[in-house]
Coordinates of C-alpha atoms in Angstrom, one line a residue:
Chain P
X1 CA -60.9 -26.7 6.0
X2 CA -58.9 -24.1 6.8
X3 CA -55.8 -25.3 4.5
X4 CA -58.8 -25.3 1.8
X5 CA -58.7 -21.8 2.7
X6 CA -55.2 -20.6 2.6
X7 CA -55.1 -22.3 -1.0
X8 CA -58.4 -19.7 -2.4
X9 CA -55.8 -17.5 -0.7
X10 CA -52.8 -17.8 -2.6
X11 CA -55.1 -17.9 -5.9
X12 CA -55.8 -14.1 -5.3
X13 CA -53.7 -11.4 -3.2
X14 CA -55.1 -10.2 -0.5
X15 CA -53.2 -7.5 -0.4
X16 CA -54.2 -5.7 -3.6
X17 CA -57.6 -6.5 -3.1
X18 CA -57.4 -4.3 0.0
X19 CA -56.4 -1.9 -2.0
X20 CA -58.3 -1.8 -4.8
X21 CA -60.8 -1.8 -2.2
X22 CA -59.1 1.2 -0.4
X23 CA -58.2 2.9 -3.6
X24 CA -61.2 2.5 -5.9
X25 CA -64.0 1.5 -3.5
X26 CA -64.3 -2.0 -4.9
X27 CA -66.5 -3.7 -2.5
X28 CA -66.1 -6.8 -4.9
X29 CA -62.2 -6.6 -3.5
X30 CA -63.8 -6.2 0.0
X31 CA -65.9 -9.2 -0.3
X32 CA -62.8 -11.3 -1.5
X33 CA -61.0 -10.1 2.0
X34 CA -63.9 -11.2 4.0
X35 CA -64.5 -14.5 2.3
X36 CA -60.4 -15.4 2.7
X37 CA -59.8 -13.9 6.7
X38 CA -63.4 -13.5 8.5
X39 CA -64.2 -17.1 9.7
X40 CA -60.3 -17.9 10.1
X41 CA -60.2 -14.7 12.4
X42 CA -63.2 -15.5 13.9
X43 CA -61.5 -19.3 14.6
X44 CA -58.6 -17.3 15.8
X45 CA -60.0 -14.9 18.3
X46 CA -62.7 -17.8 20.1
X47 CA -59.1 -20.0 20.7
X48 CA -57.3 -17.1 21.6
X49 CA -60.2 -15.5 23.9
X50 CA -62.1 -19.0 24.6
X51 CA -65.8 -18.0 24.5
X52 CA -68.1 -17.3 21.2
X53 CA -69.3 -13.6 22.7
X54 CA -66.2 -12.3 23.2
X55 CA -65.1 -13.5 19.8
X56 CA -68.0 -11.9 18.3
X57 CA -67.1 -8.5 20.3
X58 CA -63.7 -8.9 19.6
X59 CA -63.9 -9.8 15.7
X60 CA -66.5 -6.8 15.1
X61 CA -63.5 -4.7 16.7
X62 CA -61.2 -6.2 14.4
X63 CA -62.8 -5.7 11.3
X64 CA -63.5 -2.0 12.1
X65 CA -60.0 -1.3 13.1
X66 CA -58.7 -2.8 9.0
X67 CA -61.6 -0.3 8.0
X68 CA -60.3 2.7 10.1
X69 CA -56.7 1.7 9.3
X70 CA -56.9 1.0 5.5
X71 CA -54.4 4.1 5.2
X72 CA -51.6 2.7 7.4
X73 CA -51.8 -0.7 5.5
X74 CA -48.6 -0.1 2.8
X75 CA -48.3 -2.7 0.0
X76 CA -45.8 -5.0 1.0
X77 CA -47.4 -8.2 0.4
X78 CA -47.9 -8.8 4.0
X79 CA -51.5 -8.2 4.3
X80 CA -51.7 -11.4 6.4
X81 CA -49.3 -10.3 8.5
X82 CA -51.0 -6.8 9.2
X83 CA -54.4 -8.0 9.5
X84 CA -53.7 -10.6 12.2
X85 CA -51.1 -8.1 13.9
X86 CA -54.1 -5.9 14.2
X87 CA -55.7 -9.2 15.6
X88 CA -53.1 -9.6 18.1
X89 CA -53.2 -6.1 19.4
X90 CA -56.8 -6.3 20.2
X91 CA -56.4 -9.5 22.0
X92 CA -53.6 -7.8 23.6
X93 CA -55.9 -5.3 25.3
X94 CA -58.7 -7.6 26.1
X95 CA -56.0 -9.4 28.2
X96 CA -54.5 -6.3 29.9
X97 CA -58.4 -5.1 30.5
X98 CA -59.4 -8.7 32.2
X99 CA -56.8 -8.7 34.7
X100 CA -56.6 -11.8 35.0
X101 CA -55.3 -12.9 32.1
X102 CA -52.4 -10.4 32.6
X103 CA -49.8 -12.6 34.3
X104 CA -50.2 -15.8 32.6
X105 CA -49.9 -13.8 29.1
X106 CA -46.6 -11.8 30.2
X107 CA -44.8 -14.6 32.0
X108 CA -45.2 -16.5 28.9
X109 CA -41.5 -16.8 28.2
X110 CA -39.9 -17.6 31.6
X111 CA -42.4 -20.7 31.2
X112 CA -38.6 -21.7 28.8
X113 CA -37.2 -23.3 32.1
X114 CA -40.1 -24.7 33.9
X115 CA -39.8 -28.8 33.4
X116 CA -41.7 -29.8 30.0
X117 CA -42.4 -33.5 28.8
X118 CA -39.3 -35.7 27.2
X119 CA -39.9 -37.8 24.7
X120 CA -42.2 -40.5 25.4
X121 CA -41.6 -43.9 25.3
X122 CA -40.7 -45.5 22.4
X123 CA -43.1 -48.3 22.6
X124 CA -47.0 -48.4 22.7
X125 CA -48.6 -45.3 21.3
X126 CA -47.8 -41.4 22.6
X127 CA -51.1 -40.0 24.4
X128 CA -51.3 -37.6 21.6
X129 CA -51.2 -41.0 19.1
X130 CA -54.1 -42.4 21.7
X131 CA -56.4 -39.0 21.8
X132 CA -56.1 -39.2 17.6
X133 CA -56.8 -42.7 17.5
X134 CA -60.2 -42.1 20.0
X135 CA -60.8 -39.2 18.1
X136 CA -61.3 -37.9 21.5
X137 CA -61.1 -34.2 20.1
X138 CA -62.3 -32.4 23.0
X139 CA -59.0 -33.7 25.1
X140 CA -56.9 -32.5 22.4
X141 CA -59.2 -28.8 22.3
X142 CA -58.5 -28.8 26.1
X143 CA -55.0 -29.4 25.6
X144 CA -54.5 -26.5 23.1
X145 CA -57.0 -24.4 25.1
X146 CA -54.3 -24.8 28.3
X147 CA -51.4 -23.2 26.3
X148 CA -50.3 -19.9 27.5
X149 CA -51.8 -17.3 25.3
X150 CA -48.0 -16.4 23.2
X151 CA -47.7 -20.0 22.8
X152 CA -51.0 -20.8 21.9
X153 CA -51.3 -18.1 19.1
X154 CA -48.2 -19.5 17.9
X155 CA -49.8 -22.6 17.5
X156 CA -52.9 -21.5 16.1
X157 CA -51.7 -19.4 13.4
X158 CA -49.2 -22.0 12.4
X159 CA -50.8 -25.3 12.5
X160 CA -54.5 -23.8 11.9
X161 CA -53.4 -21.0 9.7
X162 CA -50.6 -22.0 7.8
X163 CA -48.7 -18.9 8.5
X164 CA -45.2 -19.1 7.7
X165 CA -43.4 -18.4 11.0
X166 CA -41.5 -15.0 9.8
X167 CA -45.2 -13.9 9.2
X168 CA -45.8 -14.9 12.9
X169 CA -42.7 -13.2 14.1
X170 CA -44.2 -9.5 12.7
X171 CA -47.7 -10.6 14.2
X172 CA -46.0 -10.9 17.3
X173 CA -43.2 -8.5 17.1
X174 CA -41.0 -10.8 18.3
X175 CA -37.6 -12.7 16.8
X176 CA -37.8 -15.3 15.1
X177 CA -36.3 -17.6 17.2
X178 CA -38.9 -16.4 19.7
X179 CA -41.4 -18.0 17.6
X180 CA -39.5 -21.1 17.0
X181 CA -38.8 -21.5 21.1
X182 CA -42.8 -21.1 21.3
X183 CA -44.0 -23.3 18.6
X184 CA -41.5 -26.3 20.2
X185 CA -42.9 -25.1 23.8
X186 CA -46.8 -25.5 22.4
X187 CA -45.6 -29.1 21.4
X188 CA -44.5 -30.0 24.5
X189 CA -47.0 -28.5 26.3
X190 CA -49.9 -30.0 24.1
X191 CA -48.3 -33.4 25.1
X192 CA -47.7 -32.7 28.2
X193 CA -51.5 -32.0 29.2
X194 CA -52.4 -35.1 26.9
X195 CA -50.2 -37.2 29.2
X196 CA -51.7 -35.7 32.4
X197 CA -55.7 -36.6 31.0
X198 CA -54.2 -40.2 30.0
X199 CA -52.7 -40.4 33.6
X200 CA -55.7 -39.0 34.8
X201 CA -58.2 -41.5 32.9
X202 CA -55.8 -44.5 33.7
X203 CA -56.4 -43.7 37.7
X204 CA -60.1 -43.0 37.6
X205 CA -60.4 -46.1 35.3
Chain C
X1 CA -45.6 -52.7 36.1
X2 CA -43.0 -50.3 33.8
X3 CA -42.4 -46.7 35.0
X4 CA -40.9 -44.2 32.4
X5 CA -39.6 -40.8 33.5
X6 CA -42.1 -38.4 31.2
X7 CA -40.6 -35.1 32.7
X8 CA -36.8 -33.5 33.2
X9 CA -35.8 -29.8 32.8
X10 CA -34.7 -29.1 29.4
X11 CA -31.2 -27.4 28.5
X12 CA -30.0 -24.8 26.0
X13 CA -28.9 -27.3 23.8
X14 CA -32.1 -29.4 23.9
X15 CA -34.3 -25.9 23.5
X16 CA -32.1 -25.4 20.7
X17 CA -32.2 -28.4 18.3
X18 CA -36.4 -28.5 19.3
X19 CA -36.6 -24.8 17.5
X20 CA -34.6 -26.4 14.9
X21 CA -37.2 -29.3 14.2
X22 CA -40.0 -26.8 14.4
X23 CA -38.3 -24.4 11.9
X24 CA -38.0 -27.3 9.2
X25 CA -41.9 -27.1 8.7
X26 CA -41.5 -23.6 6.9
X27 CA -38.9 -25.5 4.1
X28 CA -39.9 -26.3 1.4
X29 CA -40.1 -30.6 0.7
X30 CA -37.2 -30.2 -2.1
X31 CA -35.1 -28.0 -0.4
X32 CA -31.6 -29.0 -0.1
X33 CA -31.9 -28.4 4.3
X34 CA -34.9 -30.4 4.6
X35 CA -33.8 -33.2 2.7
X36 CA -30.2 -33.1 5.1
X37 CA -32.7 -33.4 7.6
X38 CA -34.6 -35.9 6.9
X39 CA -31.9 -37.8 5.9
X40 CA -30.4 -37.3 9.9
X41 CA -33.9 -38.7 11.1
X42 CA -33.4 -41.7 8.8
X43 CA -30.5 -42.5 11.2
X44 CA -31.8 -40.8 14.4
X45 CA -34.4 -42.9 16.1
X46 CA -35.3 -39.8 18.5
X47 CA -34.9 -36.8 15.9
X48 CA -37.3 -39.2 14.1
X49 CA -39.7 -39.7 17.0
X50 CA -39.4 -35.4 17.7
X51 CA -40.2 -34.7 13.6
X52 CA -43.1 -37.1 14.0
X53 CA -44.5 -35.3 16.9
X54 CA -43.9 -31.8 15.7
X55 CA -45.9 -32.8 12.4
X56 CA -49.0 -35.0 14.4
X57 CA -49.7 -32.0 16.9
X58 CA -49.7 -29.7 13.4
X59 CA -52.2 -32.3 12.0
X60 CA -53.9 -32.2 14.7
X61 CA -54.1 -28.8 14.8
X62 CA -56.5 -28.4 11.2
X63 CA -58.5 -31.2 12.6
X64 CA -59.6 -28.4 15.1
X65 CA -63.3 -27.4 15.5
X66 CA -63.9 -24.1 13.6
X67 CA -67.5 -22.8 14.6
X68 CA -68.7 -20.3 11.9
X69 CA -68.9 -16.6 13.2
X70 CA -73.1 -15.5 12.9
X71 CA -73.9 -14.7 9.4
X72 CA -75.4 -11.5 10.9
X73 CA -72.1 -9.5 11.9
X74 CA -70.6 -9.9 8.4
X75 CA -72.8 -8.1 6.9
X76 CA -72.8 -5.2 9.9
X77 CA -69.3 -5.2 8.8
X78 CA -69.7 -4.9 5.0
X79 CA -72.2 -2.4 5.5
X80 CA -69.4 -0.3 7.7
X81 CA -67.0 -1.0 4.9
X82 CA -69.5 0.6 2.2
X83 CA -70.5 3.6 4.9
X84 CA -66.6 4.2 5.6
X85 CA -66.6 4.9 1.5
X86 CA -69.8 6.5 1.3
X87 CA -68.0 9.2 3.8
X88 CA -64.4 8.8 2.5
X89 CA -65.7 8.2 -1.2
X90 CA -62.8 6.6 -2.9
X91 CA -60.3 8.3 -1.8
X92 CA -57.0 7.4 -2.9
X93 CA -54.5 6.6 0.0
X94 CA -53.1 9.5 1.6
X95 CA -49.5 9.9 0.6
X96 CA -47.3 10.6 3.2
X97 CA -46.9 14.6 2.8
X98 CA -44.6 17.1 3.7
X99 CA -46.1 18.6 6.9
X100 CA -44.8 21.3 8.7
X101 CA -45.6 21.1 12.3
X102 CA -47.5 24.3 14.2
X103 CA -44.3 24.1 16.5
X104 CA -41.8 24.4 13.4
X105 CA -44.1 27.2 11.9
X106 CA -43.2 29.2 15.3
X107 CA -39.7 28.3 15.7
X108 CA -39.2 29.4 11.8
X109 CA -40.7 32.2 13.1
X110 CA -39.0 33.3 15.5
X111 CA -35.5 32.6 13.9
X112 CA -36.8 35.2 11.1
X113 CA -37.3 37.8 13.6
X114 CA -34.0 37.5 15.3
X115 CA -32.0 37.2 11.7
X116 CA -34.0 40.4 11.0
X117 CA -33.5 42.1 14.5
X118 CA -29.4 41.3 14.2
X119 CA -29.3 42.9 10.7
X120 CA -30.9 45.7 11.7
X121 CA -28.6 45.7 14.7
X122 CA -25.3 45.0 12.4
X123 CA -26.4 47.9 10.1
X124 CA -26.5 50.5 13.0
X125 CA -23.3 49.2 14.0
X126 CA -21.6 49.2 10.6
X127 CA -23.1 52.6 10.2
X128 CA -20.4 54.4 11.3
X129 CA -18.0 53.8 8.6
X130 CA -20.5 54.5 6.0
X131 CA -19.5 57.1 3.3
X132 CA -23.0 59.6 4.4
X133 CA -21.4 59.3 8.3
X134 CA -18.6 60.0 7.7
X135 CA -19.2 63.1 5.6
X136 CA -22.2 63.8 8.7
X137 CA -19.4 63.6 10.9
X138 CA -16.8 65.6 8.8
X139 CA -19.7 68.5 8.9
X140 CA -19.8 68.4 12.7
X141 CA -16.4 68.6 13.2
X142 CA -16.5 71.7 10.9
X143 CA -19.4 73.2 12.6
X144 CA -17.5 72.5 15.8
X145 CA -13.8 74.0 14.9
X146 CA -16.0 77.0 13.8
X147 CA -17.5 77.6 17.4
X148 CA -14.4 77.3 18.5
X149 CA -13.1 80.0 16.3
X150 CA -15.9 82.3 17.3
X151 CA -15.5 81.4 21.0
X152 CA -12.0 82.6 21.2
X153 CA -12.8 85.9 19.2
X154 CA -15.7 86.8 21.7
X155 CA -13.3 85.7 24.5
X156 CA -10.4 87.8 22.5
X157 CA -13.1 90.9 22.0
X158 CA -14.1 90.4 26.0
X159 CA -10.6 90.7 27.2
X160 CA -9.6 93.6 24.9
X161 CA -12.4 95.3 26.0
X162 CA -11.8 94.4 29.5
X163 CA -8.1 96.2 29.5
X164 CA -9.9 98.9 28.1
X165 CA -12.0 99.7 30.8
X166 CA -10.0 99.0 33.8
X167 CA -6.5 100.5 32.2
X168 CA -7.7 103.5 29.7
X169 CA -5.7 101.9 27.1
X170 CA -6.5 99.7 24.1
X171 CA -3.7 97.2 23.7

């Protein structure tokens, strides 16, 4: 679905049809935007903020900060990356608002040299392999859903989104091997807390 | 039954080649780096293993539920869109201007009025050894040797007459 998406994408640019929507008042333009980024943002923000309300709230906010912004956006064939930094931001200060959210979201990177999964082993199937197989979606939604917020987004915007991860690195203002370390993190940690449910289900079995 | 260690602390080195795995996704299929590396995992059972993982979890990823925002706020937000150009109506982007600050106006300001104050001030100085002055002050010094003159004829005329009275005779 959502690689369906980013292919409409590269067909037109979103960029110039921001501005032709900025510039000349083409709602057309506008219409394109909203077709390529509102349900992806919308995707975005309910992982990112975890219930359909806020998301709502949130992508409303969104949506009215591109409008109130369209004169800081410069042509630089990053619209992606501005509208989902603008994204980012507003998650940003829901997390600082709710306090708790706070900790988990700034501790993010010491979470480096806490002990993460190893590689499985090599015979019978990886939980991950087992949770595809079941198509047992919710596990995997809970696992995603468990990632610290930086790691998470990460996730999301490469693996959902498609974002290239330089495009993540401006989203997130952070260096690119940041982004890397985070992406490798949300792999672990998605196994790790599909091991723990198999565990978990093996015990209570 | 079989018991396999699932968790250890990971090192530098480990962190590092993981961010390397990860960072092959952005390449390109034909690119010269991807191919070295899929080459290595053709001889490296657990690179192989990692690359696999790395691309399931992304698979997984866009088999993600994706509920659908309410049909409702969309159009809230196109009709913000069309109101934000009904009171900005199709303006182009604002340039970035030259803008001169209220603080820079006042500073500018004030620099004026001192330049203007020390010419002033230089001009009074260098007055003195103007060509007018200088004839001013050639005048003066006339006007003065001539009281000076006439001071010592009064005080020439006072004393004569002063003899005169006291001794009878005029000198």
């Amino acid at each position: 679905m959502m690689s369906k998406t980013m292919n409409e994408a590269t067909q037109s640019d979103p960029g110039r049809d921001f501005i032709r929507y900025r510039d000349d008042g083409d709602f057309a333009a506008f219409d394109a935007i909203m077709d390529r980024f509102h349900k992806p943002l919308y995707v975005y923000l309910y992982r990112m903020l975890g219930r359909a309300e806020e998301a709502e709230d949130a992508l409303q906010e969104v949506w009215l900060k591109v409008i109130a912004q369209q004169d800081k956006y410069r042509d630089e064939g990053r619209f992606t990356a501005w509208i989902y930094r603008i994204a980012h931001n507003h998650c940003l200060d829901l997390y600082r608002k709710s306090k708790r959210f706070v900790q988990a979201y700034e501790n993010d990177d010491e979470n480096d040299s806490t002990p993460i999964v190893d590689r499985l082993a090599a015979e019978g199937p990886t939980p991950l392999e087992t949770a595809l197989e079941n198509e047992d979606m919710q596990q995997i939604e809970n696992a995603v859903g468990m990632l610290p917020p930086l790691i998470r987004e990460v996730y999301l915007l490469r693996a959902v989104e498609e974002v290239p991860f330089k495009e993540i690195a401006v989203i997130q203002d952070a260096p690119l091997g940041t982004v890397l370390s985070r992406m490798s993190q949300a792999v672990k940690g998605i196994q790790k807390q599909l091991s723990a449910s198999a565990s978990l289900a093996e015990e209570t079995a | 039954m079989k018991i396999h260690l699932l968790f250890h602390p990971s090192g530098p080195g480990e962190s590092a080649a993981a961010n390397e795995v990860v960072r092959m996704l952005d390449l390109p299929d034909d690119s010269l780096e991807k191919q070295a590396f899929l080459d290595r995992c053709a001889v490296d059972e657990g690179l192989r293993r990692d690359w696999e993982t790395v691309n399931r979890t992304m698979a997984m990823g866009r088999r993600l539920s994706s509920p659908e925002p309410p049909a409702a706020l969309r159009q809230r937000i196109a009709a913000a869109a069309r109101h934000d150009k009904v009171i900005r109506p199709f303006e182009p982007a604002a340039k970035p201007a030259f803008r001169v600050s209220g603080w820079r106006w006042a500073w500018a300001a004030i620099f004026l009025v001192m330049i203007a104050g020390g010419a002033a001030e230089f001009q009074n100085q260098s007055s003195g050894t103007s060509i007018s002055s200088i004839a001013q002050n050639d005048a003066l010094d006339q006007e003065l040797l001539s009281l000076d003159e006439e001071m010592a004829a009064l005080f020439s005329d006072f004393e004569s007459q002063f003899e005169t009275a006291f001794t009878g005779t005029a000198s």
